[in-house]
MMTF fields as JSON, N, C-alpha, C and O atoms, coordinates in Angstrom:
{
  "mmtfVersion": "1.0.0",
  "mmtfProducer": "UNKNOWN",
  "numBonds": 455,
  "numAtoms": 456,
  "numGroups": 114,
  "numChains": 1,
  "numModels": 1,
  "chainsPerModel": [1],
  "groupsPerChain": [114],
  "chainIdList": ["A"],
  "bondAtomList": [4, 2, 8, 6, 12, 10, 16, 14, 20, 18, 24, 22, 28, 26, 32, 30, 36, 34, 40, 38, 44, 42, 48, 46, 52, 50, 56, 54, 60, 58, 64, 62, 68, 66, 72, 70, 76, 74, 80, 78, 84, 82, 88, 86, 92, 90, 96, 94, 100, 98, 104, 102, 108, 106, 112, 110, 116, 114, 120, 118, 124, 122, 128, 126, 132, 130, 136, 134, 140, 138, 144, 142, 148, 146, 152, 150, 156, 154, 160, 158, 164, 162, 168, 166, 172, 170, 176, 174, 180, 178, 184, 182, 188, 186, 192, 190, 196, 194, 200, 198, 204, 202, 208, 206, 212, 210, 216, 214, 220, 218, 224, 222, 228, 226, 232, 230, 236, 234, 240, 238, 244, 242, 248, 246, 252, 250, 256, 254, 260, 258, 264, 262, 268, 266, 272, 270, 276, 274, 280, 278, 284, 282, 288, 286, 292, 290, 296, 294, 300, 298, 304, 302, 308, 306, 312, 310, 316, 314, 320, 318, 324, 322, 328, 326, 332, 330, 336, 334, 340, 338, 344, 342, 348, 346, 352, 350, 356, 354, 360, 358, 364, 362, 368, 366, 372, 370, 376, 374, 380, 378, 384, 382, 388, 386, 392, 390, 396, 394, 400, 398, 404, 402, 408, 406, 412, 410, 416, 414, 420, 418, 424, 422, 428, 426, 432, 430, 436, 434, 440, 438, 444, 442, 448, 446, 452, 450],
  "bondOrderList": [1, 1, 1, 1, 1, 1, 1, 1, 1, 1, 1, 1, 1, 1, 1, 1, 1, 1, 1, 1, 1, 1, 1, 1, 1, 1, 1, 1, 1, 1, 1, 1, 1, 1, 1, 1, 1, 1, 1, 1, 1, 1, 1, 1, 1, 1, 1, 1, 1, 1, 1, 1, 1, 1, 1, 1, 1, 1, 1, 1, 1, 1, 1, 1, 1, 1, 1, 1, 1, 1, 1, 1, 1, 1, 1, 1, 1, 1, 1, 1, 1, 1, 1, 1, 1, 1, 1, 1, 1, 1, 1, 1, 1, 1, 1, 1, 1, 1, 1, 1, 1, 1, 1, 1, 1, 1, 1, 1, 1, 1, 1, 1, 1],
  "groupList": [{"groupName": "UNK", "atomNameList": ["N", "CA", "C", "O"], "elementList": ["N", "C", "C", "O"], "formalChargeList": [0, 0, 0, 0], "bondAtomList": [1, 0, 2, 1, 3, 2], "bondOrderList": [1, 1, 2], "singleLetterCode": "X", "chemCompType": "L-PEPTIDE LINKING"}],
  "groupTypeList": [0, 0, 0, 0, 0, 0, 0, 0, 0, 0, 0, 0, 0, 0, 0, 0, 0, 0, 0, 0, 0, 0, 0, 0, 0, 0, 0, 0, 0, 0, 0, 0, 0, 0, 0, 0, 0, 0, 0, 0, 0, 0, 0, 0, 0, 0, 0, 0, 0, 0, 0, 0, 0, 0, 0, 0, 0, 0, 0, 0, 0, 0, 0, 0, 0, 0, 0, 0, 0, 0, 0, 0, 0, 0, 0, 0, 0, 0, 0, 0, 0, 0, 0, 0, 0, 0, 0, 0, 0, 0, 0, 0, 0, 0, 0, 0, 0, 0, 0, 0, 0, 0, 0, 0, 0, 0, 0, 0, 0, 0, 0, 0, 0, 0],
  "groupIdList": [1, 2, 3, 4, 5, 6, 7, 8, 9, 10, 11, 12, 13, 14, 15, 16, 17, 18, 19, 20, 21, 22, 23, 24, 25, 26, 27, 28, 29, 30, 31, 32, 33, 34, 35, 36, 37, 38, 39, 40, 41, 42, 43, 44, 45, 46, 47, 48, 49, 50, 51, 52, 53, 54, 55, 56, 57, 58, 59, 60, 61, 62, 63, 64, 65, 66, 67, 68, 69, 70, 71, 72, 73, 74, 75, 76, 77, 78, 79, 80, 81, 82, 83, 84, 85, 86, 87, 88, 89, 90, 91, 92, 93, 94, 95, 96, 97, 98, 99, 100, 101, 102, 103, 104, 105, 106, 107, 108, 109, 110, 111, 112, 113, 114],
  "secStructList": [7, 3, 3, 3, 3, 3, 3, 3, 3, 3, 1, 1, 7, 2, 2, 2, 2, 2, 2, 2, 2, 2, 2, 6, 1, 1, 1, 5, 2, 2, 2, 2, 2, 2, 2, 2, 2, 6, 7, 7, 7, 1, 2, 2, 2, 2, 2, 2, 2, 2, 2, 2, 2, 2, 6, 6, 6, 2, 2, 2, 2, 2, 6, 6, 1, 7, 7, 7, 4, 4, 4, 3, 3, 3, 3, 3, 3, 3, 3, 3, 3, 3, 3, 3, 3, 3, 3, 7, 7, 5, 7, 1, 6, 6, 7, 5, 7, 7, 3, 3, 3, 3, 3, 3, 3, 3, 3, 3, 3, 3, 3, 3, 7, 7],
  "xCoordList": [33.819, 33.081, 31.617, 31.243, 30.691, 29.546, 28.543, 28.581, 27.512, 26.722, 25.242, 24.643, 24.892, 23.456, 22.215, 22.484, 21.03, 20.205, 19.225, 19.401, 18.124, 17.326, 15.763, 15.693, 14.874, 13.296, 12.249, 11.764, 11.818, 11.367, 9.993, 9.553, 9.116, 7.678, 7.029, 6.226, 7.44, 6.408, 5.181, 5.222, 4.145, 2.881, 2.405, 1.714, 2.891, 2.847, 3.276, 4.462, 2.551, 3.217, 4.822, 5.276, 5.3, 6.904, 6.584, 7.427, 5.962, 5.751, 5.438, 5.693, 4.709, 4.543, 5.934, 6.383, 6.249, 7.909, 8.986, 9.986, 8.848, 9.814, 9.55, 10.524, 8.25, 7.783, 9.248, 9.998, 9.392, 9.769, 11.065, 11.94, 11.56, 12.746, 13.332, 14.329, 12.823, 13.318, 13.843, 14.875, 13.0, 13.486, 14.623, 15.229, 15.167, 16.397, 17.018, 17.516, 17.35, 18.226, 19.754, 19.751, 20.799, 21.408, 22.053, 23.092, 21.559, 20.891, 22.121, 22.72, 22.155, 23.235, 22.1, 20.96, 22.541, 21.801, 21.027, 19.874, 21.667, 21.087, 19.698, 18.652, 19.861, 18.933, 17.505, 16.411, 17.916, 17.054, 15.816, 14.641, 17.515, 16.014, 15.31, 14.191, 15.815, 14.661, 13.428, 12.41, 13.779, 12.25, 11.716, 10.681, 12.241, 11.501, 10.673, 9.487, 11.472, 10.593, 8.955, 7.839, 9.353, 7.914, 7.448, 7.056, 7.303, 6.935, 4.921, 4.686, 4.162, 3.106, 2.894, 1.748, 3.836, 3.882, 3.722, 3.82, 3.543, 3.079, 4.591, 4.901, 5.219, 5.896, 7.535, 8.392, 7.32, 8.493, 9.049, 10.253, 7.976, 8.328, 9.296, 10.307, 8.818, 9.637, 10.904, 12.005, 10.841, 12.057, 12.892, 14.058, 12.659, 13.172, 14.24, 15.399, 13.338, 13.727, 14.797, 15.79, 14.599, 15.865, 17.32, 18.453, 16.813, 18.136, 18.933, 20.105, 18.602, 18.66, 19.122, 19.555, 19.063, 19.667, 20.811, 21.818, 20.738, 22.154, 23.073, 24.119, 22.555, 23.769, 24.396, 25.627, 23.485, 24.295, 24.972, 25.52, 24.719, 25.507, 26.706, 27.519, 27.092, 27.772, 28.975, 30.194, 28.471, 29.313, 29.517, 30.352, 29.294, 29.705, 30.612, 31.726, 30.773, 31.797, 32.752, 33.778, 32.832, 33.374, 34.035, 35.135, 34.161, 34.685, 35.192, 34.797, 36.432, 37.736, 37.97, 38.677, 37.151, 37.444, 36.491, 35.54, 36.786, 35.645, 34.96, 35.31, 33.799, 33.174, 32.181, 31.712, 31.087, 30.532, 29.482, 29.585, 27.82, 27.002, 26.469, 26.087, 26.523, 25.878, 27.137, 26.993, 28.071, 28.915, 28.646, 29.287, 27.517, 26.806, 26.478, 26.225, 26.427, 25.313, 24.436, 25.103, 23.516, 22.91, 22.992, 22.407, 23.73, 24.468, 23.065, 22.842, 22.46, 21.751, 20.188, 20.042, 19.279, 18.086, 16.949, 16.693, 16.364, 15.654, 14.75, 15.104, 13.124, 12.141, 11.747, 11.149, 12.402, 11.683, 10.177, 9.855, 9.466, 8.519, 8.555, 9.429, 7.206, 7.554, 6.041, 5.408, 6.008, 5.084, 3.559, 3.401, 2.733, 1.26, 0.318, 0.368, 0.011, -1.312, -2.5, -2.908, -2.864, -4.233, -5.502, -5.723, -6.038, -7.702, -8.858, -8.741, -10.127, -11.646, -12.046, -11.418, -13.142, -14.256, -15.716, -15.668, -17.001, -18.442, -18.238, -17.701, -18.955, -19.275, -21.372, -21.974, -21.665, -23.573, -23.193, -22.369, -24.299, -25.318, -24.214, -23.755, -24.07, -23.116, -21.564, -21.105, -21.18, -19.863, -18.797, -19.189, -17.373, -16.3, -15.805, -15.891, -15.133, -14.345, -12.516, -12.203, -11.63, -10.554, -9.672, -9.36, -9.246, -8.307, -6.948, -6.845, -5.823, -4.575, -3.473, -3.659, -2.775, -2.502, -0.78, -0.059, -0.428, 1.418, 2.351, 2.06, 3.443, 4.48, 5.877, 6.052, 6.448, 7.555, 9.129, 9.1, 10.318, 11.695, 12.041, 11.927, 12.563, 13.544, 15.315, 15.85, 15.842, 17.365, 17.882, 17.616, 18.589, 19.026, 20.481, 20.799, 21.618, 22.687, 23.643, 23.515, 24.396, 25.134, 26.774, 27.472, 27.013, 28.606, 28.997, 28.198, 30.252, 31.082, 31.736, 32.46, 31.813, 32.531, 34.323, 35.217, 34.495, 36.37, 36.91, 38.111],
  "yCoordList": [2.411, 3.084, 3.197, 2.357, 4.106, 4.33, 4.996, 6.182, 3.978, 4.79, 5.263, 4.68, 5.791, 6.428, 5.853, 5.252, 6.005, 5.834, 6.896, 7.274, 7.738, 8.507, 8.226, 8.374, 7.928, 7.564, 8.66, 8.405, 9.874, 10.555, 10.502, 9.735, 11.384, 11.671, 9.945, 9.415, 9.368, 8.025, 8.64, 9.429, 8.344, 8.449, 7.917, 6.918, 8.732, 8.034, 8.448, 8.766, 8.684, 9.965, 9.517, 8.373, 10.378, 10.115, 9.32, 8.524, 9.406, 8.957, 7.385, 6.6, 7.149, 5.728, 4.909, 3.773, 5.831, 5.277, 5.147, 4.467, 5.759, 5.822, 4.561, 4.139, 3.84, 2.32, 1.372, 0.683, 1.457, -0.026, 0.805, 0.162, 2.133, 1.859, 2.296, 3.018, 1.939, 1.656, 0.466, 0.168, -0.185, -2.004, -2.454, -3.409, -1.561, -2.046, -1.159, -1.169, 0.135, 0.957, 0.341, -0.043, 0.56, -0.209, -1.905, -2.242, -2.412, -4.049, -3.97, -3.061, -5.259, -5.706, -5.624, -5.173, -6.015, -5.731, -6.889, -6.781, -8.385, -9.522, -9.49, -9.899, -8.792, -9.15, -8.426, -8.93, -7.235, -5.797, -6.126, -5.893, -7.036, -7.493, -8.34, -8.343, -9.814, -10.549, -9.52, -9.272, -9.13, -8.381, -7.508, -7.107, -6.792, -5.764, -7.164, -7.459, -7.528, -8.501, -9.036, -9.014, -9.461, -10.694, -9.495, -10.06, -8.257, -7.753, -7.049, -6.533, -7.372, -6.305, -5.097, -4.672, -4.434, -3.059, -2.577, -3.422, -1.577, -0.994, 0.21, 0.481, 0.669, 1.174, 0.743, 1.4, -1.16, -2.431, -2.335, -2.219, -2.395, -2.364, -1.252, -1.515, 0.223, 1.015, 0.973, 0.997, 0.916, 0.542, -0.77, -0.848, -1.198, -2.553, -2.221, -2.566, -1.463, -1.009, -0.478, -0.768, 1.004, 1.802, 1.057, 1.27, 0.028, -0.503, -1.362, -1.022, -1.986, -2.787, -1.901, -2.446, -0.426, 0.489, 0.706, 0.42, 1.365, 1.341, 0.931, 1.488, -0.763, -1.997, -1.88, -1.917, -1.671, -1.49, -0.269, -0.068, 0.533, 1.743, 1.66, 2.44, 0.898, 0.718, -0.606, -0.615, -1.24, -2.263, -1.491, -2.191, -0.679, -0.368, 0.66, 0.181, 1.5, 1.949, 1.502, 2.001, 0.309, -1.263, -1.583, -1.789, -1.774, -2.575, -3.585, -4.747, -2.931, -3.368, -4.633, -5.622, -4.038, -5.108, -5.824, -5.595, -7.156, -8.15, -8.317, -9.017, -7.462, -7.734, -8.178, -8.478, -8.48, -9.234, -8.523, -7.847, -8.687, -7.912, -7.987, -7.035, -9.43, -9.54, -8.897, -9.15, -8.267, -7.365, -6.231, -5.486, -5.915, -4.108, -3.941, -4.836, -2.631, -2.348, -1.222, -0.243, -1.024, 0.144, 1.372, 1.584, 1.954, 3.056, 4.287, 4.785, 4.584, 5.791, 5.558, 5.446, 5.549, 5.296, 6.53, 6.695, 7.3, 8.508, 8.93, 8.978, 9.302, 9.561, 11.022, 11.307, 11.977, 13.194, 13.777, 13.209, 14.725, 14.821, 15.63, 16.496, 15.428, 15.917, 16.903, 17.328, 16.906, 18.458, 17.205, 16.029, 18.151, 17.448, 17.639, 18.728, 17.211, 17.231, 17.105, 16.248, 18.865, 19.294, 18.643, 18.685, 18.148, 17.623, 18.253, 18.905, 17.849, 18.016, 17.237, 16.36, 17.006, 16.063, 16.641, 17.718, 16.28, 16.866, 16.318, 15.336, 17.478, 17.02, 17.567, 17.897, 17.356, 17.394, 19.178, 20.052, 18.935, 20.796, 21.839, 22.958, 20.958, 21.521, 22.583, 23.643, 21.795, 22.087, 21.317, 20.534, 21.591, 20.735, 20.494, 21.25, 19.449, 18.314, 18.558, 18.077, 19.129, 18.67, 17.792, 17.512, 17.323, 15.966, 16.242, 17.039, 15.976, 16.369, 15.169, 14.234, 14.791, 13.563, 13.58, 14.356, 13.179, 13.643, 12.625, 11.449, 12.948, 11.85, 12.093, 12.752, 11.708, 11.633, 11.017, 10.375, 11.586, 11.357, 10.475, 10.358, 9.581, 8.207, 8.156, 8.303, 8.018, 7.936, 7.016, 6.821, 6.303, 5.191, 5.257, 5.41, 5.197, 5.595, 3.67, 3.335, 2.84, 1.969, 1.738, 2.28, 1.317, 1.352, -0.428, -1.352, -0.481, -1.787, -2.011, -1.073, -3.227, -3.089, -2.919, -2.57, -3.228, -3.419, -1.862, -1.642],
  "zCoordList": [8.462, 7.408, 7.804, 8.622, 7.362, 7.169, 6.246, 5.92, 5.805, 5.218, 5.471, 6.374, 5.102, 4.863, 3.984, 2.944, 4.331, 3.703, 3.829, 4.987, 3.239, 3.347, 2.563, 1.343, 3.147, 2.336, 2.861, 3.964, 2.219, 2.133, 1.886, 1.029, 2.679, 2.281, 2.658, 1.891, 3.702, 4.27, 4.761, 5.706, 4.207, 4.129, 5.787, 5.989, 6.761, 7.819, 8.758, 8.667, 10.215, 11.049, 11.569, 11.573, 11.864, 12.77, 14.039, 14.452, 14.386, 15.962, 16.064, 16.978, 14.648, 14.248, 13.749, 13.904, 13.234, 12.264, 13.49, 13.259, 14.785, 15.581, 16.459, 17.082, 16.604, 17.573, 16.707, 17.398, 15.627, 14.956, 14.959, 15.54, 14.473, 14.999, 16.172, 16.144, 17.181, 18.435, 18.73, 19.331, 18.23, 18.411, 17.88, 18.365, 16.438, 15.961, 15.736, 14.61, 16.687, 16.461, 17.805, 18.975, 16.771, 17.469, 17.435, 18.003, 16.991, 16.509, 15.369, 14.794, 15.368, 13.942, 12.711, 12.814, 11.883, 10.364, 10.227, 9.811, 10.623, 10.259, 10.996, 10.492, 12.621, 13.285, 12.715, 12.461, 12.637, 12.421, 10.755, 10.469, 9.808, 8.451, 8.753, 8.239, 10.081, 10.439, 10.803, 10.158, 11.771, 12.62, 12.112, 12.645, 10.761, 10.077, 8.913, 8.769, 8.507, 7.349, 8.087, 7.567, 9.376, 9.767, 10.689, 11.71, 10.841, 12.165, 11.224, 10.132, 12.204, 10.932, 11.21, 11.356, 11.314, 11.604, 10.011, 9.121, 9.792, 8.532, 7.781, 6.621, 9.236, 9.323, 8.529, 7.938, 9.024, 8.663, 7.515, 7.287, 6.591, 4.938, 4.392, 3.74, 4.777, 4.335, 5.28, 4.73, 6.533, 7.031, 6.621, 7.008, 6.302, 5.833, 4.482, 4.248, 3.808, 2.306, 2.356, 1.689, 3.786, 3.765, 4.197, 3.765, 5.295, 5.887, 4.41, 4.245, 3.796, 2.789, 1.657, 0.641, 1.75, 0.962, 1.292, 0.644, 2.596, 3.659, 3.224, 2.892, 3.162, 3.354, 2.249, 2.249, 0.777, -0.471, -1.084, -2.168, 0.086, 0.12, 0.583, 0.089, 1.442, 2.307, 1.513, 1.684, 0.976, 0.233, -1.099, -1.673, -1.735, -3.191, -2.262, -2.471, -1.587, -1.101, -0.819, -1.281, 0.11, 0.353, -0.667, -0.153, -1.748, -3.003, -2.855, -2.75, -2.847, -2.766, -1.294, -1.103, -0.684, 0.816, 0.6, -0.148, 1.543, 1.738, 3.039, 3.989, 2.904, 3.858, 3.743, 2.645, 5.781, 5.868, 6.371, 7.395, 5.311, 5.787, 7.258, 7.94, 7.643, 8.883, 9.961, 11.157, 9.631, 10.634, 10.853, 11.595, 10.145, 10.282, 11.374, 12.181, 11.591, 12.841, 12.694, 12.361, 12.778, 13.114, 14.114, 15.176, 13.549, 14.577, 14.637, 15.741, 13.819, 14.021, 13.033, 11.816, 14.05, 13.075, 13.593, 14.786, 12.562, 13.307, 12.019, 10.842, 12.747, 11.614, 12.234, 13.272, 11.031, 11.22, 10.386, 9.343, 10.834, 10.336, 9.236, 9.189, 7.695, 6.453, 6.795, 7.762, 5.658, 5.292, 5.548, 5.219, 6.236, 6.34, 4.771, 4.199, 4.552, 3.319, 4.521, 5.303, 4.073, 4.514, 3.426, 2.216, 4.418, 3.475, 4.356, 5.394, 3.596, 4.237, 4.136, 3.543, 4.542, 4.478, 4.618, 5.213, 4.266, 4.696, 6.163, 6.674, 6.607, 8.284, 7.74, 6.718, 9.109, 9.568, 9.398, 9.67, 8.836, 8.785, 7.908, 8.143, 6.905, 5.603, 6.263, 5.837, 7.301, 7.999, 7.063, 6.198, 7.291, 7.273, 8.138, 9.105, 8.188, 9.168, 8.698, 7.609, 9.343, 8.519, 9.035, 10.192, 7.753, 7.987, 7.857, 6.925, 8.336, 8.838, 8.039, 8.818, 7.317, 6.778, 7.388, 6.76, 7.977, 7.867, 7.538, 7.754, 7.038, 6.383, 7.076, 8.102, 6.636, 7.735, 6.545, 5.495, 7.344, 6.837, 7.335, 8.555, 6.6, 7.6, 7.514, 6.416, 8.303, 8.115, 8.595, 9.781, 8.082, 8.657, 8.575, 7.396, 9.444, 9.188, 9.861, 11.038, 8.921, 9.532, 9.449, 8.592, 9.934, 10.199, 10.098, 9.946, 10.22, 10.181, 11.122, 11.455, 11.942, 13.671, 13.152, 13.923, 11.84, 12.018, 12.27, 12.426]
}
């Protein structure tokens, strides 16, 4: 079996969201909430959130069987990019400066080894 998770609009570029999940794409579940919980990546938290969605996605589907969360794995983890929020700022000699803000899609997709 597998499920999905999706966290939308992270205040936070893709390229940043893709460092942390590199490290636990792939990774069992037990390992992946240690190192997202203690890691200070900024990125951790919302990843953390989604995997932890996953898992209870994945067990209310589950019901009926008894399974074991730490048997997950992380089969597919990937941050695409969301819509930028254009800003300004004052720059010298009554110019603007613009500021570029981008957010990003997270997916976290896990499976069960049986």
């Amino acid at each position: 079996m597998e499920a999905k998770s999706i966290s939308k609009y992270i205040k936070q570029s893709p390229k940043k969201v893709r460092i942390v999940l590199d490290k636990i794409r792939g990774k069992k579940v037990g390992f992946a909430l240690d190192y997202l919980h203690f890691s200070p990546l900024k990125a951790s938290y919302v990843t953390e959130k989604t995997v932890r969605s996953a898992v209870a996605n994945l067990m209310q589907s589950n019901e009926s069987a008894n399974v074991d969360p730490d048997s997950f794995t992380i089969k597919e983890a990937f941050a695409d990019g969301g819509p930028h929020l254009k800003r300004f700022r004052a720059a010298s000699m009554g110019r603007i400066s613009k500021l570029n803000k981008p957010t990003s899609h997270l997916t976290i997709v896990i499976s069960d080894d049986s």
